[in-house]
Amino acid sequence: MKQLTRKDFDHLMFPTYVPMDMLIKKAHGCYVWDTEGKRYLDFTAGIAVLCLGHTPDGVLKIIKKQSAKLLHCSNIFANESTLGLAAKLLPHTAFERVFFVNSGTEANEAALKLARRTAFDDYGAQKDEIIAFSHSFHGRTFFSVCVAGQDQYSDGFGPKPGAITHIPFNDLETFKKTISDKTCAVILEPVQGEGGIIPADPEFLKGVRKLCDEHHALLIFDEVQTGIGRCGTFFCYEQTPVVPDILTAAKGLGSGLPIGAVLTSEKIAAHFSPGTHGSTFGGNPLACAVGQYVVDTLTKPAFLQDVRDKGEFLRAELKKLAQETRSITEVRGRGLLIGAELDDAYKAKASEIQKLCFKHGLLILLAGHDVLRFAPALNISKDQLLQGLVILKQVLNEIKQ
Ligand SMILES: *Cc1c(COP(=O)(O)O)cnc(C)c1O
């Protein structure tokens, strides 16, 4: 086959994405190499997926071992790897039952269906309203994309599922006026990721939890991005004053292998009786074997303490950079999920900044329209963080001129 280049993307693939101008050849730890041999420092970790960096040795060993034993087995049979992940995962959470899927979208789809079914069983068909928040992101199936309520992602695909209400995030007064006995579920991200790294206010969450209880509505936390150590605790809800009824996870759980999970109580899980929901690949033994390794690694107390330390370090360094360059107005986030909001003068230049970083060998993400997003591997070193910041500073100064 001829040597492929980035240009081939445009005549082979759906044009849903516009990837950077290179082809990735290989990656290890926090570094990525393209087909020209250029090396990049990676602050994106596959969009908060590669919690242990690229191709971690421990994961490669597990893949080798498990792939020689059992790669796939339908859900007509149970297997040790899938059950093993459930047994390891649940004790580190406030939940009693888990359903495995293949992605964040699929986890949210299942969570929303479960919430609707629970209300249907317990209260009847009229209790069907889902409340979600502006600038949220819950995935790309038609149900999850309609729930997230960014019209530009859900318009033009025909009739939308009904009984979904969108209101502003962190606005308890509006929430109070909106929730009713018709509400079956409220879904939110404890830190909005794609929306711009916007943490939920503790007081807002307390109010939401109380009103959900009063109206028998289930509170769903979408922790697809915030979970699995990303925010410096195993799940982000641990840092909030509330516990949700249903939690969804995905991204980091498979350290690069596709897996997602829905967690809840025994009582709520019981509403998914045999035949109500399913997934051919969900609970895949290979992904679950790697998931076990991820849980074992991340739940060592020193690991998450280190994530919190590095998160604080990166935030402090970004604040210094904000003062020096006057291009960043706010630095926010939890653990190693950090956003730097650009000053008005730079707002239109977010993707230019991203491209210049790329040119200088640093991969970063954007969130919202004007927020630089940092989501490196959780085991990145302080040295590597500093190396990236040197490049970012140079880029911000170049943009200024
Ligand atoms: C990435 C993401 C999703 C979608 O996950 P996929 O694995 O792409 O389906 C859903 N919710 C949040 C908060 C996310 O960050």
PDB file of N, CA and C and ligand atoms in Angstrom, residues 17 47-49 102-108 136-141 144 187-194 222-226 248-251 258-260 337 373, ligand 1:
ATOM      1  N   TYR A  17     -14.956  14.984  11.176  1.00  0.00           N
ATOM      2  CA  TYR A  17     -13.845  15.600  11.906  1.00  0.00           C
ATOM      3  C   TYR A  17     -12.889  16.281  10.927  1.00  0.00           C
ATOM      4  N   ILE A  47      -8.438  12.906  24.585  1.00  0.00           N
ATOM      5  CA  ILE A  47      -9.586  13.558  25.232  1.00  0.00           C
ATOM      6  C   ILE A  47      -9.934  12.834  26.539  1.00  0.00           C
ATOM      7  N   ALA A  48      -9.019  12.958  27.487  1.00  0.00           N
ATOM      8  CA  ALA A  48      -9.245  12.467  28.857  1.00  0.00           C
ATOM      9  C   ALA A  48      -9.491  10.958  28.927  1.00  0.00           C
ATOM     10  N   VAL A  49      -8.980  10.233  27.947  1.00  0.00           N
ATOM     11  CA  VAL A  49      -9.175   8.776  27.919  1.00  0.00           C
ATOM     12  C   VAL A  49      -7.952   8.037  28.489  1.00  0.00           C
ATOM     13  N   ASN A 102     -20.045   0.285  25.944  1.00  0.00           N
ATOM     14  CA  ASN A 102     -18.819   0.500  25.157  1.00  0.00           C
ATOM     15  C   ASN A 102     -18.372   1.950  25.032  1.00  0.00           C
ATOM     16  N   SER A 103     -19.170   2.875  25.526  1.00  0.00           N
ATOM     17  CA  SER A 103     -18.824   4.289  25.348  1.00  0.00           C
ATOM     18  C   SER A 103     -19.616   5.131  26.342  1.00  0.00           C
ATOM     19  N   GLY A 104     -19.245   6.411  26.383  1.00  0.00           N
ATOM     20  CA  GLY A 104     -19.955   7.334  27.259  1.00  0.00           C
ATOM     21  C   GLY A 104     -21.384   7.557  26.800  1.00  0.00           C
ATOM     22  N   THR A 105     -21.551   7.717  25.506  1.00  0.00           N
ATOM     23  CA  THR A 105     -22.889   7.909  24.952  1.00  0.00           C
ATOM     24  C   THR A 105     -23.795   6.755  25.332  1.00  0.00           C
ATOM     25  N   GLU A 106     -23.279   5.565  25.159  1.00  0.00           N
ATOM     26  CA  GLU A 106     -24.085   4.373  25.419  1.00  0.00           C
ATOM     27  C   GLU A 106     -24.421   4.257  26.910  1.00  0.00           C
ATOM     28  N   ALA A 107     -23.489   4.704  27.756  1.00  0.00           N
ATOM     29  CA  ALA A 107     -23.757   4.699  29.201  1.00  0.00           C
ATOM     30  C   ALA A 107     -24.880   5.675  29.528  1.00  0.00           C
ATOM     31  N   ASN A 108     -24.839   6.874  28.929  1.00  0.00           N
ATOM     32  CA  ASN A 108     -25.894   7.857  29.192  1.00  0.00           C
ATOM     33  C   ASN A 108     -27.238   7.403  28.626  1.00  0.00           C
ATOM     34  N   SER A 136     -24.282  21.511  28.352  1.00  0.00           N
ATOM     35  CA  SER A 136     -23.869  20.169  28.758  1.00  0.00           C
ATOM     36  C   SER A 136     -23.567  19.335  27.520  1.00  0.00           C
ATOM     37  N   PHE A 137     -22.871  18.232  27.733  1.00  0.00           N
ATOM     38  CA  PHE A 137     -22.602  17.290  26.652  1.00  0.00           C
ATOM     39  C   PHE A 137     -22.793  15.884  27.188  1.00  0.00           C
ATOM     40  N   HIS A 138     -23.631  15.105  26.522  1.00  0.00           N
ATOM     41  CA  HIS A 138     -23.889  13.750  27.005  1.00  0.00           C
ATOM     42  C   HIS A 138     -23.705  12.695  25.924  1.00  0.00           C
ATOM     43  N   GLY A 139     -23.231  13.076  24.743  1.00  0.00           N
ATOM     44  CA  GLY A 139     -22.948  12.076  23.722  1.00  0.00           C
ATOM     45  C   GLY A 139     -23.710  12.323  22.436  1.00  0.00           C
ATOM     46  N   ARG A 140     -23.667  11.330  21.539  1.00  0.00           N
ATOM     47  CA  ARG A 140     -24.110  11.557  20.168  1.00  0.00           C
ATOM     48  C   ARG A 140     -25.227  10.652  19.666  1.00  0.00           C
ATOM     49  N   THR A 141     -25.694   9.696  20.470  1.00  0.00           N
ATOM     50  CA  THR A 141     -26.913   9.014  20.021  1.00  0.00           C
ATOM     51  C   THR A 141     -28.023  10.061  20.033  1.00  0.00           C
ATOM     52  N   SER A 144     -29.287  10.929  23.613  1.00  0.00           N
ATOM     53  CA  SER A 144     -28.322  11.644  24.463  1.00  0.00           C
ATOM     54  C   SER A 144     -28.003  13.032  23.902  1.00  0.00           C
ATOM     55  N   ILE A 187     -30.097  15.292  34.767  1.00  0.00           N
ATOM     56  CA  ILE A 187     -28.757  14.816  34.400  1.00  0.00           C
ATOM     57  C   ILE A 187     -27.791  15.991  34.307  1.00  0.00           C
ATOM     58  N   LEU A 188     -26.625  15.828  34.904  1.00  0.00           N
ATOM     59  CA  LEU A 188     -25.624  16.902  34.846  1.00  0.00           C
ATOM     60  C   LEU A 188     -24.217  16.342  34.961  1.00  0.00           C
ATOM     61  N   GLU A 189     -23.262  17.132  34.507  1.00  0.00           N
ATOM     62  CA  GLU A 189     -21.840  16.826  34.700  1.00  0.00           C
ATOM     63  C   GLU A 189     -21.370  17.618  35.927  1.00  0.00           C
ATOM     64  N   PRO A 190     -20.731  16.962  36.910  1.00  0.00           N
ATOM     65  CA  PRO A 190     -20.258  17.716  38.088  1.00  0.00           C
ATOM     66  C   PRO A 190     -19.241  18.800  37.721  1.00  0.00           C
ATOM     67  N   VAL A 191     -18.500  18.589  36.639  1.00  0.00           N
ATOM     68  CA  VAL A 191     -17.746  19.683  35.996  1.00  0.00           C
ATOM     69  C   VAL A 191     -18.082  19.578  34.513  1.00  0.00           C
ATOM     70  N   GLN A 192     -18.743  20.587  33.978  1.00  0.00           N
ATOM     71  CA  GLN A 192     -19.048  20.529  32.545  1.00  0.00           C
ATOM     72  C   GLN A 192     -17.738  20.514  31.768  1.00  0.00           C
ATOM     73  N   GLY A 193     -17.558  19.499  30.930  1.00  0.00           N
ATOM     74  CA  GLY A 193     -16.295  19.346  30.202  1.00  0.00           C
ATOM     75  C   GLY A 193     -16.299  20.083  28.885  1.00  0.00           C
ATOM     76  N   GLU A 194     -16.997  19.522  27.896  1.00  0.00           N
ATOM     77  CA  GLU A 194     -17.041  20.146  26.561  1.00  0.00           C
ATOM     78  C   GLU A 194     -17.555  21.582  26.655  1.00  0.00           C
ATOM     79  N   ASP A 222     -23.319  12.511  34.953  1.00  0.00           N
ATOM     80  CA  ASP A 222     -22.522  12.073  33.816  1.00  0.00           C
ATOM     81  C   ASP A 222     -21.060  12.322  34.171  1.00  0.00           C
ATOM     82  N   GLU A 223     -20.383  11.256  34.595  1.00  0.00           N
ATOM     83  CA  GLU A 223     -18.951  11.367  34.963  1.00  0.00           C
ATOM     84  C   GLU A 223     -18.070  10.726  33.895  1.00  0.00           C
ATOM     85  N   VAL A 224     -18.548  10.778  32.665  1.00  0.00           N
ATOM     86  CA  VAL A 224     -17.780  10.188  31.570  1.00  0.00           C
ATOM     87  C   VAL A 224     -16.414  10.865  31.453  1.00  0.00           C
ATOM     88  N   GLN A 225     -16.390  12.186  31.652  1.00  0.00           N
ATOM     89  CA  GLN A 225     -15.123  12.918  31.554  1.00  0.00           C
ATOM     90  C   GLN A 225     -14.489  13.143  32.933  1.00  0.00           C
ATOM     91  N   THR A 226     -15.328  13.386  33.957  1.00  0.00           N
ATOM     92  CA  THR A 226     -14.802  13.767  35.276  1.00  0.00           C
ATOM     93  C   THR A 226     -14.376  12.566  36.115  1.00  0.00           C
ATOM     94  N   THR A 248     -22.700   7.647  35.365  1.00  0.00           N
ATOM     95  CA  THR A 248     -22.147   7.042  34.147  1.00  0.00           C
ATOM     96  C   THR A 248     -20.648   7.340  34.063  1.00  0.00           C
ATOM     97  N   ALA A 249     -19.906   6.356  33.571  1.00  0.00           N
ATOM     98  CA  ALA A 249     -18.452   6.494  33.417  1.00  0.00           C
ATOM     99  C   ALA A 249     -18.075   5.911  32.068  1.00  0.00           C
ATOM    100  N   ALA A 250     -16.923   6.304  31.556  1.00  0.00           N
ATOM    101  CA  ALA A 250     -16.415   5.697  30.321  1.00  0.00           C
ATOM    102  C   ALA A 250     -14.949   6.125  30.166  1.00  0.00           C
ATOM    103  N   LYS A 251     -14.723   7.090  29.314  1.00  0.00           N
ATOM    104  CA  LYS A 251     -13.389   7.544  28.878  1.00  0.00           C
ATOM    105  C   LYS A 251     -12.188   6.823  29.524  1.00  0.00           C
ATOM    106  N   PRO A 258     -12.266   0.689  24.446  1.00  0.00           N
ATOM    107  CA  PRO A 258     -13.622   1.222  24.589  1.00  0.00           C
ATOM    108  C   PRO A 258     -14.428   0.472  25.641  1.00  0.00           C
ATOM    109  N   ILE A 259     -14.834   1.212  26.670  1.00  0.00           N
ATOM    110  CA  ILE A 259     -15.711   0.640  27.701  1.00  0.00           C
ATOM    111  C   ILE A 259     -16.429   1.780  28.409  1.00  0.00           C
ATOM    112  N   GLY A 260     -17.652   1.531  28.821  1.00  0.00           N
ATOM    113  CA  GLY A 260     -18.404   2.486  29.621  1.00  0.00           C
ATOM    114  C   GLY A 260     -19.154   1.721  30.688  1.00  0.00           C
ATOM    115  N   LEU A 337      -8.262  18.106  35.125  1.00  0.00           N
ATOM    116  CA  LEU A 337      -9.222  18.575  34.121  1.00  0.00           C
ATOM    117  C   LEU A 337      -9.322  20.081  34.325  1.00  0.00           C
ATOM    118  N   ARG A 373      -8.248  23.764  27.095  1.00  0.00           N
ATOM    119  CA  ARG A 373      -8.526  22.663  28.024  1.00  0.00           C
ATOM    120  C   ARG A 373      -7.304  21.768  28.155  1.00  0.00           C
TER     121      ARG A 373
HETATM  122  C1  LIG B   1     -17.028  12.256  25.976  1.00  0.00           C
HETATM  123  C2  LIG B   1     -18.279  12.451  26.723  1.00  0.00           C
HETATM  124  C3  LIG B   1     -19.446  11.734  26.405  1.00  0.00           C
HETATM  125  C4  LIG B   1     -19.525  10.833  25.190  1.00  0.00           C
HETATM  126  O1  LIG B   1     -18.700   9.723  25.329  1.00  0.00           O
HETATM  127  P1  LIG B   1     -18.403   8.803  24.035  1.00  0.00           P
HETATM  128  O2  LIG B   1     -17.509   7.733  24.581  1.00  0.00           O
HETATM  129  O3  LIG B   1     -17.780   9.683  23.018  1.00  0.00           O
HETATM  130  O4  LIG B   1     -19.688   8.261  23.576  1.00  0.00           O
HETATM  131  C5  LIG B   1     -20.550  11.903  27.201  1.00  0.00           C
HETATM  132  N1  LIG B   1     -20.539  12.733  28.252  1.00  0.00           N
HETATM  133  C6  LIG B   1     -19.445  13.448  28.597  1.00  0.00           C
HETATM  134  C7  LIG B   1     -19.484  14.333  29.786  1.00  0.00           C
HETATM  135  C8  LIG B   1     -18.285  13.339  27.830  1.00  0.00           C
HETATM  136  O5  LIG B   1     -17.213  14.075  28.146  1.00  0.00           O
END
